[in-house]
Amino acid sequence: MKLVTAIIKPFKLEEVRQALTDLGFQGMTVSEVKGYGRQKGHTEIYRGAEYAVNFLPKVKIEVAVQTTDVTRAVEAIVTAAKTGQIGDGKIFVTAIEHTVRIRTGETDDTAL
Amino acid sequence: MKLVTAIIKPFKLEEVRQALTDLGFQGMTVSEVKGYGRQKGHTEIYRGAEYAVNFLPKVKIEVAVQTTDVTRAVEAIVTAAKTGQIGDGKIFVTAIEHTVRIRTGETDDTAL
Amino acid sequence: MKLVTAIIKPFKLEEVRQALTDLGFQGMTVSEVKGYGRQKGHTEIYRGAEYAVNFLPKVKIEVAVQTTDVTRAVEAIVTAAKTGQIGDGKIFVTAIEHTVRIRTGETDDTAL
Amino acid sequence: MTRDRDSSGVKTALATAALMLAGALPAFADAPVPNKGDTSWMLISSALVLLMTVPGLALFYGGLVRSKNMLSILMQVFYTVCIVSVIWVLYGYSITFTEGTSFNSIIGGFTNTFLKAVKVDSTVGTFSNGVVIPEYAYVAFQMTFAAITPALIVGAFAERIKFSALALFIPLWVTFVYFPIAHMVWYWAGPDAITDAAKAVTAAGTDAAKVAVAQAALDVVNANAGMVFKWGAIDFAGGTVVHINAGIAGLIGAMMIGKRVGFGKESMAPHSLTMTMIGASLLWVGWFGFNAGSALEANGVAALAMVNTFVATAAAALAWMIAENVEKGRPSLLGMVSGAVAGLVAVTPAAGYAGPAGSIVLGLMAGFVCFSFCSTVKNKFGYDDALDVFGVHCVGGILGAIMTGVLVNPKFGGQGIFNYETGKVDDFEMMKQVIIQCKAVGMTLLWSGLGSIILYKLVDILIGLRSTVDEEREGLDITDHGERAYNY
Amino acid sequence: MTRDRDSSGVKTALATAALMLAGALPAFADAPVPNKGDTSWMLISSALVLLMTVPGLALFYGGLVRSKNMLSILMQVFYTVCIVSVIWVLYGYSITFTEGTSFNSIIGGFTNTFLKAVKVDSTVGTFSNGVVIPEYAYVAFQMTFAAITPALIVGAFAERIKFSALALFIPLWVTFVYFPIAHMVWYWAGPDAITDAAKAVTAAGTDAAKVAVAQAALDVVNANAGMVFKWGAIDFAGGTVVHINAGIAGLIGAMMIGKRVGFGKESMAPHSLTMTMIGASLLWVGWFGFNAGSALEANGVAALAMVNTFVATAAAALAWMIAENVEKGRPSLLGMVSGAVAGLVAVTPAAGYAGPAGSIVLGLMAGFVCFSFCSTVKNKFGYDDALDVFGVHCVGGILGAIMTGVLVNPKFGGQGIFNYETGKVDDFEMMKQVIIQCKAVGMTLLWSGLGSIILYKLVDILIGLRSTVDEEREGLDITDHGERAYNY
Amino acid sequence: MTRDRDSSGVKTALATAALMLAGALPAFADAPVPNKGDTSWMLISSALVLLMTVPGLALFYGGLVRSKNMLSILMQVFYTVCIVSVIWVLYGYSITFTEGTSFNSIIGGFTNTFLKAVKVDSTVGTFSNGVVIPEYAYVAFQMTFAAITPALIVGAFAERIKFSALALFIPLWVTFVYFPIAHMVWYWAGPDAITDAAKAVTAAGTDAAKVAVAQAALDVVNANAGMVFKWGAIDFAGGTVVHINAGIAGLIGAMMIGKRVGFGKESMAPHSLTMTMIGASLLWVGWFGFNAGSALEANGVAALAMVNTFVATAAAALAWMIAENVEKGRPSLLGMVSGAVAGLVAVTPAAGYAGPAGSIVLGLMAGFVCFSFCSTVKNKFGYDDALDVFGVHCVGGILGAIMTGVLVNPKFGGQGIFNYETGKVDDFEMMKQVIIQCKAVGMTLLWSGLGSIILYKLVDILIGLRSTVDEEREGLDITDHGERAYNY
Ligand SMILES: Nc1ncnc2c1ncn2[C@@H]1O[C@H](COP(=O)(O)OP(=O)(O)O)[C@@H](O)[C@H]1O
Ligand SMILES: Nc1ncnc2c1ncn2[C@@H]1O[C@H](COP(=O)(O)OP(=O)(O)O)[C@@H](O)[C@H]1O
Ligand SMILES: Nc1ncnc2c1ncn2[C@@H]1O[C@H](COP(=O)(O)OP(=O)(O)O)[C@@H](O)[C@H]1O
């Protein structure tokens, strides 16, 4: 099993979710994060005080998939999340050694 | 070393923390996430506008443990987090290659 | 490629970001988390009701780096994030199998 | 449009002069007209009491619950204001402030339903002879009291009652508990009726027959009042009617509905003490309308009530802060504002009777007593009065109601009790007054306590009081109202 | 310092007495002086209307947008209040409430720019013969109306207009749309001018020549009024001038600026219903100043307007709640407070004319009608009036304006319409009045509709109305103002 | 109960008439009675000033700090209101507004501690001959001024002072700095005493001996006033007493306590500009009580003060917005509301003296000057006045105090300065008045500056002013109060 982690623009979340659901992926975890890559932040001024805001709001999605599904999942995310402008985000794929569904105690592929 | 990542129902956090502490696990990181699996969201209506809320609030806990402790940790979490209803969550185990305790510079198992 | 994950004190974020930027690392993802390790929480009392707050606010930073850069990145983080007091945090290094830059579709090292 | 009705029909300067004198001292004329300064003050006081309730009370309470139940609290308070104010116009004002039939000691009559007897130039007396205000202003002012009282209750069983249950409970409670108690404590014939009747007795001179007739008439006037009023209990702005009444109803609700899921185990820390602080502040500001407005005139008594409301609150906040600092090591904002509310509650019955120094003492007592209650006594009993409605409103209200009997004492800088028959302040018998005050407290606890038990039971049978465990876990905002308070 | 101007020059007790009589019934004297109760009420009413606007309206709207646009809404409302109040002093008050030249039926004159003709002892008449208030108090009160009306509009095109476009649109709109409509509906010669002229006609007796002269004079007085006023339309506190006016301008803006990016696809859930609830509550509290203050006196009519404003609001909130419960299965807080605002809007033109029972009926109607509109009708048309400015303010305003013609009927507990010539309430012809009301509504829709189209177009040509897609995605707070609302 | 005290003892229509005349023009009678319109206005004005402070000021400040220090700010403001209002009753009112002994030019006496000399029918004079208000109303009104002034200071050293240090500093500061300055600027014998004494001089005619005696008596009356008052400085609602006073104390505190940890390096962006906007709006609304209430009557001057307070604020907000737009490219909400507060501050001393056009000019100046100060000048000096207490309150206050000497000029539409001896407005010598105003500013800066230095030092020695670095990092909410503001 692999964990596909994608950091995307917040307003793309809904499209990505839809794309994954359409392919039959049944679960996902989302968190609000901030980050920067090529795309940098901006400056905010509050009365006299200037602050550099280096981080932009992003959404991190994590989808655990069977190893054989990784490519489909990644492609679906790329297609749905792309605007073609900097800040579109990144995808990281990492290995999951073991999975458990808490409710049933099922493990690994059957737990996905 | 392994990282045990569990996505659980928010109100189970306290019990899970207690269970792990009782087993002698001394550290944990928690984040607020949203997600769905078998358990789906609901619809919200604000005046005339309807919005599908596909994500439910969950808590993600991450515990870095020695490889030999993985099973104990996973079992403790499953026991504490289970309600038997959908939405109880998932556990993923991944490999950590290297650990550092920032304060002391200790590394790997001694850093846990 | 490796993912360097560090859990640090919130007010150290700026220094860590600066240190990594100075070394030429061009991207980072940050999330607000809560956690405990050696450093424990405190008690809050709201009128008659006492609640143990076991988790302290921390910041989690994730930096995907080329395998050869891991040591430099970890050292930079340790140096910048250290106050010498408990609660300074932890660093975990894990393996990334695959990376994609969504905007361009570039993969792996070129995507970092 | 009859906007100038108060001047129409007056045709000469002389008549005008007469009317004006009448306006100032109507004992000398037939139809006192309202002083516009009083009217202005009563209108703004009504607005202030609404401000206390929404958003004031709603925020004070709302900030203390978990964010998943924020809207449910706001909704419950807002709904309460709406349903009660409509009922007030339909029949509430009538059965509270209109002379009833056989049970007039307990409840008024139905002759003024839909406010059918109220016109733009109708007036009601104040506490001064010959001073009146527009009846609509009185209707509005008292409406706000009827609205806030049941709204106070919802804090006790916050985070677990079904909205539909509350929606039924509130109109029942206000009808069978609030209106009777308000009638019992506040309904009377008014100053002029008593003074005129008393004068007739004097005028009767030595003619025994005439005196007997006049005395009988006076007795009738005096008898035309609520039971507790007739006992001689004093309650300037609603210590019994509002706070003890709501406080005991809350406690009973909290016990009958049961503890919140996870109570004592999970953290139920307030989701926004900022909101609670805003709420407490607006309660304070609005309470000036509540207390000083209860003078029904813009006069020195109203100003005194304002000063008292200011300093009792301040003193109670400081007392709670100090107590908490001593006992817990750190003074909290929540403690301070809780103390402020306790002070506001305690000074309510005393506002126009006590002196400022007495009010400071009362405030200090309220702060210490309510602190002890909420942080120690309550935990011993283990019931889940989520937002301390009992510990602040009932306990503070009882303290205030009883201490009013002490602080009204002119010896302690109080105003004494004015006797409309003799036209002067009575000699003050403190023990007697304190006992009367205790009786009024007891009566309120009893009526509201028993009435509430019956009504909760009834609602429970009809539609069930409590949300399911799953709903409670998910939060009432989603399950009862289909919304979330925050989407940052 | 001339603080005692109203007493200076009076040198004897007799003169004083005369002055006082004059103060009460100035028809008998030259210079009526303000009653301080009225002044007090007008001052606080002005403060209440500001409270409605900032923070009230700003929060009501702000809570409903996404957090990335929160500051933009707050800023737009705050800016509107600032720019309009300065304009009001510069020329707004003058062209609204000063007699104009040839176009006096439509717009006033420039003789009072910079308030140059207003002094501390200047007064203006109310709706009662011989009753006046300080002109500065009237300036302040009407200033708040001019400020809130354009602020209502911004909800319609929230989350997408460029701030610079708004900054230009508001002064244009208030000048070319609001001031004329306010003048047309509210400008008149005042009660004393009419009554005096009418008396002169009577005094002329049977001498035809004299009568003709007197009648001509009376006609001149009557002609010195805004067009809609002369039709006989009644609008107690601004159903047409404020709500229909702003509502239609909002709709047109929403359509001309276009839908928000992602409208109908992405979730645009309110970021803080807590703020919306605070806003709605402050609207309610402040609206007492708006409606009851429109009596211009602290009298029974003001008190009636307050009661009506209370219960129409409550009834409308309950109606929306019930409708939503029936149709969607769950009553929401947002629904309830939307209903409350709909009720406030609907009762605005009727506040001092209807009776309380009539106001409850009006409130219920407003709740149901506006609910249907916002949850069904609107979706059929598919325009993006982001915060339902049209569905609540225009629809509710039209309902209220027309129903005022019904509920003012003394048969339905209304106050009737006072005739200053005859000195009594006219016999009431309901159909006639309803038709007049409809004409006033139509006129407002037309003037404001056409005027707004032209002004939006103009602004679009000059600087462009709309933010870019990227700016809209990022949120106007950052792109227009360089700030974020929250940094928790 | 003595609620009808103001009518008791009056037994005939004639006596009544006399009393009423007295009420209106008490120079002709012994005991002026308050006009209820004035009383109503003073009561509501007091409530408005509390609204300014809690929640107004608390939120304005609170929104600007980081969320970890939110409660600490709210607590500091709330505590300040509580402790000061208790002290006010204990001895503050007495030493501020009671005639003192040898140092009467600087501080009053102890004869009215515990308000022991104040009764429900006690009255105090206003600024008009023969017009009085209930003394309790005056006590309440001035209490709110005493409470808000030290609360303004806390913004300067926000996020780093120890609560215990503040808890000690506030009562010391209000006692040794505020009460003396308020006494020096505002304490005087009142209009009637002066006018009566002046009349006696006139009445003495040509008899030199008699004149000398009468003149001596007049001199005594005139001498019975605070030092700054005697210089002839005018300060309508507290430019010196409140704003300059608090502003300089804040600056000194900020410097003595030192910069926040991380100042200039870490982001200290406001945690909720929404709260700041609510606070600013409530400041504006409440400030009407502050400024227009300072007329002490519900008259044309109060109305003028309200209009001025409205438009100066609006103009200053626009000025800041424009300046920011020019200099930074984007107008921010924080800028706009900061400008509004600057305008409120600047118009405070001028509110009842300037004309509306003059107030707009003053507002524009305030917006530009305070903007420049806060965004440029301040950064050059590098001190950490966290919430710009100095840059807004002291700088705006100085501007306003001095410009009051210009704008009061009748030539510029001002009201001039009334002379109670001659009974008319004096010929106006502008330069002279400006110099006097500058002296008053200097005196305030000196007294408050030196006094504050001593008191901070004292507190520092006794318990230490500043939190530890770790506490500051963690946030004062947890370390000082054991709570967190938000648990979403
Ligand atoms: N090396 C990295 N490590 C961790 N997160 C990264 C890295 N690079 C980018 N990100 C995350 O991806 C988000 C989008 O990055 P983006 O600016 O689109 O990168 P690029 O255009 O350089 O691929 C960033 O805001 C950040 O959260
Ligand atoms: N495939 C997945 N990848 C990532 N997270 C998942 C996945 N499946 C479930 N989750 C997370 O676990 C939470 C609980 O899932 P749940 O509905 O209990 O799943 P199931 O009952 O199907 O095991 C979800 O809200 C989501 O955050
Ligand atoms: N075993 C662990 N697994 C996951 N997270 C941990 C672990 N130990 C510590 N952390 C995270 O690191 C943060 C800092 O820990 P800290 O108290 O400095 O640990 P220590 O001093 O024991 O190394 C914690 O708040 C927690 O978020």
Coordinates of N, CA and C in Angstrom, one line a residue, chain D residues 95-192:
Chain D
I95 N -52.6 38.9 31.4 CA -52.7 38.1 32.6 C -51.7 38.5 33.6
T96 N -50.7 39.3 33.2 CA -49.8 39.7 34.2 C -50.2 41.0 34.9
F97 N -50.6 42.0 34.0 CA -50.8 43.3 34.6 C -52.2 43.8 34.4
T98 N -53.2 42.9 34.3 CA -54.6 43.4 34.3 C -55.2 42.7 35.6
E99 N -56.2 43.4 36.1 CA -56.8 42.9 37.3 C -57.5 41.6 36.9
G100 N -57.3 40.6 37.7 CA -57.9 39.3 37.5 C -59.3 39.1 38.2
T101 N -59.7 37.9 38.2 CA -61.0 37.7 38.9 C -60.7 37.1 40.3
S102 N -61.3 35.9 40.6 CA -61.1 35.4 41.9 C -59.6 35.1 42.3
F103 N -58.8 34.8 41.3 CA -57.4 34.5 41.7 C -56.5 35.6 41.5
N104 N -57.0 36.8 41.6 CA -56.2 38.0 41.3 C -54.9 38.1 42.2
S105 N -54.9 37.4 43.3 CA -53.7 37.4 44.1 C -52.6 36.6 43.3
I106 N -53.0 35.8 42.4 CA -52.0 34.9 41.8 C -51.9 35.2 40.3
I107 N -53.0 35.5 39.6 CA -52.9 35.8 38.2 C -53.9 36.8 37.8
G108 N -53.6 37.6 36.7 CA -54.5 38.6 36.3 C -55.5 38.1 35.3
G109 N -56.2 39.0 34.6 CA -57.3 38.6 33.8 C -57.1 38.7 32.3
F110 N -58.1 38.4 31.5 CA -58.0 38.3 30.1 C -58.6 39.5 29.4
T111 N -58.8 40.6 30.1 CA -59.5 41.7 29.5 C -58.6 42.5 28.5
N112 N -57.4 42.2 28.5 CA -56.5 43.1 27.7 C -55.7 42.2 26.7
T113 N -56.3 41.1 26.3 CA -55.6 40.2 25.4 C -55.4 41.0 24.1
F114 N -54.4 40.7 23.3 CA -54.1 41.4 22.0 C -53.9 42.9 22.3
L115 N -53.6 43.3 23.5 CA -53.5 44.7 23.9 C -54.6 45.5 23.5
K116 N -55.8 44.9 23.5 CA -56.9 45.6 22.9 C -57.3 46.9 23.6
A117 N -57.0 46.9 24.9 CA -57.4 48.1 25.7 C -56.3 49.2 25.7
V118 N -55.2 48.9 25.0 CA -54.1 49.9 25.0 C -54.1 50.8 23.8
K119 N -54.1 52.1 24.0 CA -54.0 53.1 22.9 C -52.8 53.9 23.0
V120 N -52.5 54.7 22.0 CA -51.3 55.5 22.1 C -51.3 56.5 23.2
D121 N -52.5 56.9 23.6 CA -52.5 57.8 24.8 C -52.8 57.2 26.1
S122 N -52.9 55.9 26.1 CA -53.0 55.2 27.4 C -51.8 55.4 28.3
T123 N -52.0 55.5 29.6 CA -50.8 55.6 30.4 C -50.9 54.7 31.6
V124 N -49.8 54.4 32.2 CA -49.8 53.7 33.5 C -49.0 54.5 34.5
G125 N -49.3 54.3 35.8 CA -48.6 55.0 36.8 C -47.2 54.5 37.0
T126 N -46.4 55.3 37.7 CA -45.0 54.8 38.0 C -45.0 54.6 39.5
F127 N -44.0 54.9 40.2 CA -44.0 54.8 41.7 C -44.1 56.1 42.4
S128 N -44.3 57.2 41.6 CA -44.5 58.5 42.1 C -46.0 58.9 41.9
N129 N -46.6 59.5 42.9 CA -47.9 60.0 42.7 C -48.0 61.0 41.5
G130 N -49.0 60.7 40.7 CA -49.3 61.6 39.6 C -48.3 61.6 38.4
V131 N -47.4 60.6 38.4 CA -46.5 60.5 37.3 C -46.8 59.3 36.5
V132 N -47.0 59.4 35.2 CA -47.4 58.3 34.4 C -46.4 58.2 33.2
I133 N -46.5 57.1 32.5 CA -45.7 56.9 31.3 C -46.7 56.3 30.3
P134 N -46.4 56.4 29.0 CA -47.3 55.8 28.0 C -47.4 54.3 28.2
E135 N -48.6 53.7 28.2 CA -48.7 52.3 28.4 C -47.9 51.4 27.5
Y136 N -47.8 51.9 26.2 CA -47.0 51.1 25.3 C -45.6 51.0 25.7
A137 N -45.1 52.0 26.3 CA -43.7 52.0 26.8 C -43.6 51.0 27.9
Y138 N -44.6 50.9 28.8 CA -44.6 49.9 29.9 C -44.7 48.5 29.3
V139 N -45.6 48.4 28.3 CA -45.8 47.1 27.6 C -44.4 46.6 27.1
A140 N -43.7 47.5 26.4 CA -42.4 47.1 25.8 C -41.4 46.8 26.9
F141 N -41.3 47.6 27.9 CA -40.3 47.4 28.9 C -40.6 46.0 29.6
Q142 N -41.8 45.8 30.0 CA -42.1 44.5 30.7 C -42.0 43.3 29.8
M143 N -42.2 43.6 28.5 CA -42.0 42.5 27.5 C -40.6 42.0 27.5
T144 N -39.7 42.9 27.7 CA -38.3 42.5 27.6 C -37.9 41.7 28.9
F145 N -38.6 41.9 30.0 CA -38.3 41.1 31.2 C -38.9 39.7 31.0
A146 N -40.1 39.6 30.4 CA -40.7 38.3 30.2 C -39.8 37.5 29.2
A147 N -39.1 38.2 28.3 CA -38.3 37.5 27.3 C -37.0 37.0 27.9
I148 N -36.4 37.8 28.7 CA -35.0 37.4 29.2 C -35.1 36.3 30.2
T149 N -36.2 36.3 31.0 CA -36.2 35.4 32.1 C -36.1 33.9 31.7
P150 N -37.0 33.4 30.8 CA -36.8 32.0 30.4 C -35.5 31.8 29.6
A151 N -35.0 32.9 28.9 CA -33.8 32.7 28.2 C -32.6 32.4 29.1
L152 N -32.7 32.9 30.4 CA -31.7 32.6 31.3 C -31.6 31.1 31.6
I153 N -32.7 30.4 31.6 CA -32.8 29.0 31.9 C -31.9 28.1 31.0
V154 N -31.9 28.5 29.7 CA -31.3 27.5 28.8 C -29.8 27.2 29.0
G155 N -29.1 28.1 29.8 CA -27.8 27.8 30.1 C -27.6 26.5 31.0
A156 N -28.6 26.2 31.7 CA -28.5 25.1 32.7 C -28.4 23.7 31.9
F157 N -29.2 23.6 30.9 CA -29.1 22.3 30.2 C -28.6 22.4 28.8
A158 N -27.6 23.4 28.7 CA -27.0 23.6 27.4 C -26.3 22.4 26.8
E159 N -26.2 22.3 25.6 CA -25.5 21.2 24.9 C -26.2 19.9 24.9
R160 N -27.4 19.8 25.3 CA -28.0 18.5 25.2 C -29.5 18.4 25.0
I161 N -30.2 19.6 25.2 CA -31.7 19.5 25.1 C -32.0 19.5 23.6
K162 N -33.1 18.8 23.2 CA -33.6 18.9 21.9 C -34.2 20.3 21.6
F163 N -34.0 20.8 20.5 CA -34.6 22.1 20.2 C -36.1 22.1 20.2
S164 N -36.7 21.0 19.7 CA -38.1 20.9 19.7 C -38.7 20.9 21.1
A165 N -38.0 20.3 22.0 CA -38.4 20.2 23.4 C -38.4 21.6 24.0
L166 N -37.3 22.3 23.7 CA -37.2 23.7 24.2 C -38.3 24.6 23.6
A167 N -38.5 24.4 22.4 CA -39.5 25.2 21.7 C -40.9 25.1 22.3
L168 N -41.2 23.9 22.9 CA -42.4 23.7 23.6 C -42.4 24.2 25.0
F169 N -41.3 23.9 25.7 CA -41.1 24.2 27.1 C -41.2 25.7 27.4
I170 N -40.6 26.5 26.5 CA -40.6 27.9 26.8 C -41.9 28.6 26.9
P171 N -42.8 28.4 25.9 CA -44.1 29.0 26.1 C -44.9 28.5 27.2
L172 N -44.8 27.2 27.5 CA -45.4 26.7 28.7 C -44.9 27.3 30.0
W173 N -43.6 27.4 30.1 CA -43.0 27.9 31.3 C -43.4 29.3 31.6
V174 N -43.3 30.1 30.5 CA -43.5 31.5 30.7 C -45.0 31.7 31.1
T175 N -45.9 30.9 30.6 CA -47.3 31.0 30.9 C -47.6 30.6 32.3
F176 N -47.1 29.4 32.7 CA -47.5 28.9 34.0 C -46.6 29.2 35.1
V177 N -45.4 29.7 34.8 CA -44.5 30.0 35.9 C -44.2 31.5 35.9
Y178 N -43.8 32.1 34.8 CA -43.3 33.5 34.9 C -44.5 34.4 35.1
F179 N -45.5 34.3 34.3 CA -46.6 35.3 34.4 C -47.2 35.4 35.8
P180 N -47.5 34.2 36.4 CA -48.1 34.3 37.7 C -47.1 34.9 38.7
I181 N -45.8 34.5 38.6 CA -44.9 35.1 39.6 C -44.7 36.6 39.4
A182 N -44.6 37.0 38.2 CA -44.6 38.5 37.9 C -45.8 39.2 38.5
H183 N -46.9 38.6 38.3 CA -48.2 39.1 38.8 C -48.2 39.2 40.3
M184 N -47.8 38.1 40.9 CA -47.8 38.1 42.4 C -46.8 39.1 43.0
V185 N -45.7 39.4 42.3 CA -44.7 40.3 42.9 C -44.9 41.7 42.5
W186 N -45.4 41.9 41.3 CA -45.3 43.3 40.8 C -46.7 43.9 40.5
Y187 N -47.7 43.2 40.5 CA -49.0 43.8 40.2 C -49.6 44.5 41.4
W188 N -50.0 45.8 41.2 CA -50.6 46.5 42.3 C -51.5 47.6 41.6
A189 N -52.2 48.3 42.5 CA -53.2 49.3 41.9 C -52.5 50.6 41.6
G190 N -51.3 50.8 42.0 CA -50.5 52.0 41.6 C -50.6 53.0 42.7
P191 N -49.7 54.0 42.7 CA -49.6 55.0 43.8 C -50.8 55.9 43.9
D192 N -51.4 56.3 42.8 CA -52.4 57.3 42.9 C -53.7 56.7 43.5

